[in-house]
Amino acid sequence: MPEEGRGPAAFLLSAPALVGLLLFVLLPFLLAVALSLTNLRLGSPLPLEWVGLEQYRRILNDPSFLHALINNLLFVLTVVPVQTVLALAMAMLLNQRLGAIAWFRVLFFMPVVFPLSLVAVVWVLIFAPGPDGPMNALLELISFGAWTPRDFLHDEQLALPAIMLTSIWQGTGFQMVVILAGLQAISAELYEAATIDGAGCWQRFWFVTLPQLRNTLIFVVLVTTILAFRLFDQVQIMTQGGPHDATTTIMFEAVQSAFARQQIGSGAAMTVVMFLVVLLLSLLQRRIASQEREVS
Amino acid sequence: MKRRLIIPFTYLCLLLCALLFISPIGLLLAGSLKPDDLVLVESGSWRALWPASASLDNYRDVFSRVDFTHYLLNSLFINGMILGLGLLLNSIAGYAFARLSWRGRGLLFNLVLAVMIIPLEAIAVPLFYIVSLLGWRDTYLVQILPFIANAFSIYLFYTYFIGMPRELEEAAHIDGAGVVRTYFTIILPNAKPVFASVAILTFLTQWGAFLWPLLVTSGESVRPLPLAIATFHGLPPLRWGDLFAFGVMMVLPILSLFLLFQRLFVRGVAATGIKG
Amino acid sequence: MATVEYVHVDKEYPNGSRAIEDFNLLVEDGEMMVLVGPSGCGKSTALRLLAGLDPVSHGELRIDGIRVNESSPQLRNIAMVFQNYALYPHMTVRRNLEFPLRMMKLPKAERVRRIEETAGMLGISELLERRPRQLSGGQRQRVAMGRALVRHPRVFLMDEPLSNLDMKLRTRIRSEIASLQKRLGVTTIYVTHDQVEAMTLGDRIAVLKEGKLQQCGRPQELYDQPANTFVATFLGNPGMNIFRAWSDKVTATLKLAGGGWQIPLEPLLRRKPILAQYVEHPLLAGLRPEAFSPRPTPVAKVLIESVESLGHERLVHFVPLGETPAAERETLVARLPGPQVEKVGQSIELGFDSGQLHLFTIDGKTIG
């Protein structure tokens, strides 16, 4: 394309999308930082003031928020490894030339198209208290009756794991598909070469599959981690953060603060903390992942 | 000998996984067809997945208890607008970044890349504040406008267009087509895969949108389905059969699209991994 | 029908690199001009500038004597065949041919007439309803030509149009292009890196290297009187042998390739008086592979390094055994008729026709 006479036109073409990003992402983002430095409270008679890092000091001393941070961390430390390993295993099962494999792919992926709010409602039933609750019944079955029925969602120890399980069920298909695409991009010749070199099943997995899948796995881990820090829908519907903050998350606290208590300033500070975590992880990923980029 | 065992074992693993992933869906579907009082009672046994006396009563109940059609139309309208306008504007922006040369392109593209990692959750509070000041709460607009421009969509379009042979556009240029005509007659028809990918990803994230509508809507009039089911869940009396019927109807549009175009869905989702 | 002129044309990229420098060329009406050179020599850039795909940095482009630097490609009324054909994949052949006509806003009847006419001319009438991916390489090439011809352009540009075809097809379509161009009489600029294509197709050839025009002329002219060692080695397969030479005043001889051959200076001086200035200076000599033969004078002893036999002829790679130390010996190649008789490592006597000797200054310019 020649350069002359196209500059302004090209800018105009991209302008609507850019303006959208500016107004609805960048501006609010900067505002989030700005608001987190104020005492803004909707409908409050107090005058708007700059309070510096006061909001951050306050939320970091707030036991509920600390609970939320810890919960998010626990969530990440459990869900990310479990989900990634599960997704990898399923992807490897599917990455074979067997009959009906396409059907299994459809089945594994199906939960992904379910809205989280619906998933949460279904799993509320699955975790229903009493011996009739499907989860209780299942555990009783596989423990040969040793399991005594519990009320998962109102149990301080079990509420968070229950939400984790729900999330894993809904999210694994997504990661599986990404990993499967990564697996299919590995050239068959590499495996053939490794086989000729005398590598067995495990060695092929260890020396061919994993290194070739490196960037894909880093990406999957990053996305799952970020999603874990954004955790909200399931908590809102299944437990409302309870019992006793056992399932509260950063986003749940932020929403509580900004909307239930109208404290925009402290809510903004919480979301900024969340963003910093996401940013840190993204930078980390860029560091670890090798530079080569695929272009489709 | 060893090989002969591997295949049955693989199928066993596959079936086990499938059972794990499918049974909650079976529970949902079976429950929606059962009498209300049986859903919870039977849920602890194999009968949870089998509606012995199937009827559509629950579906009828949903319509009599809430205005399901209204919520459905809300969701369809909001998603349709986001999808249509988003595909148009983001693809054009991706094209301008990939192919046209203009002052400030590099800088703005870096901005797009940077914005890509800001999740909605991180800006929900100030965005809520802005739309409150603008008086946009409880409108369709507030559920559509912020989600049209999407950095990741622009990026996906960009990578696709960068990979297209440049000669196609040059040929069109020599044949006398301008930028806009080239885009619509030459580029668009040859970029169907990326449009499908972006459409599916947008639809997957937007159809289940929950947090934002929860913040900015209060009445029934403009609320979408994901919020409606949460409300319905909290609406006494709690009737699991009705709730599940609601759920089935809510997931039906996206599920049927998925079953029709499952290849495209898988490809679309796999496309996100390219970013690595 | 049109003339094309490049007048002092420069193309600079924003990073400061120059693709083309002070390029001057006049293409006559109806002429087939071939731009040839190694990859990166700027030949494609020259074409793209004329097409209007890239802007000219300095200088002027003229079609029919009128400056077109600022005109859009359509206004220039040029057509181009791309290396990968750039057929619109989503359109049938008919729609591909129709596209430029639609852009010209021709009425439907005229479009149909022109498509039929062009398709008939190129023998692609049966392919009109197919899509590009259903066509073979040769068919695609033809459709690409058709899309260019259908608009009756003033100038026809071709950017390596045969490089994606196999050898046999390439030879056939090459001759088709030549006869089509002659029949239609369209001014054509043809870019290639293949010197055979250049020699066989061009009314004239322009040889480029590193963005600069080296020589422009009829194929035979360039072959017989190359302006410099680059043109001499680029044309011909294998190209001309270039090796060191030294003229000795005392013995009045020209010593070639380390003294392997010695020829009297006097007849050379008579043919090229200007050579007198270079006596006692180091020179470069050039001989085409076919200038060698076992018999005529002068004869020198040469060592056979390898022989490539093609059946009816053979390429003999050898080093002249002169006074030079082994490390500095230059390997030359001779094209000899008939089947192979030499053995590798054997030394034989080889001479050349001194009427075919080219002489160049040490920096590669032709003397005389």
Short mmCIF file of C-alpha atoms in Angstrom, two decimals, chain C residues 4 10 27 29 70-71 78 140 174 198 245-246 365:
data_model
loop_
_atom_site.label_atom_id
_atom_site.label_comp_id
_atom_site.label_asym_id
_atom_site.label_seq_id
_atom_site.Cartn_x
_atom_site.Cartn_y
_atom_site.Cartn_z
CA VAL C 4 7.63 4.41 -20.07
CA ASP C 10 15.53 7.00 -6.34
CA VAL C 27 11.00 1.71 -22.56
CA ASP C 29 6.17 1.74 -27.18
CA GLU C 70 1.18 11.03 -8.01
CA SER C 71 -1.40 9.11 -10.05
CA ILE C 78 -1.15 -0.40 -15.88
CA ARG C 140 -3.58 -20.01 -12.50
CA ARG C 174 7.61 -18.40 -21.78
CA ALA C 198 15.82 -12.51 -19.92
CA ALA C 245 45.91 -10.81 -16.69
CA TRP C 246 49.11 -8.84 -17.00
CA LYS C 365 34.85 -2.08 -16.33
#
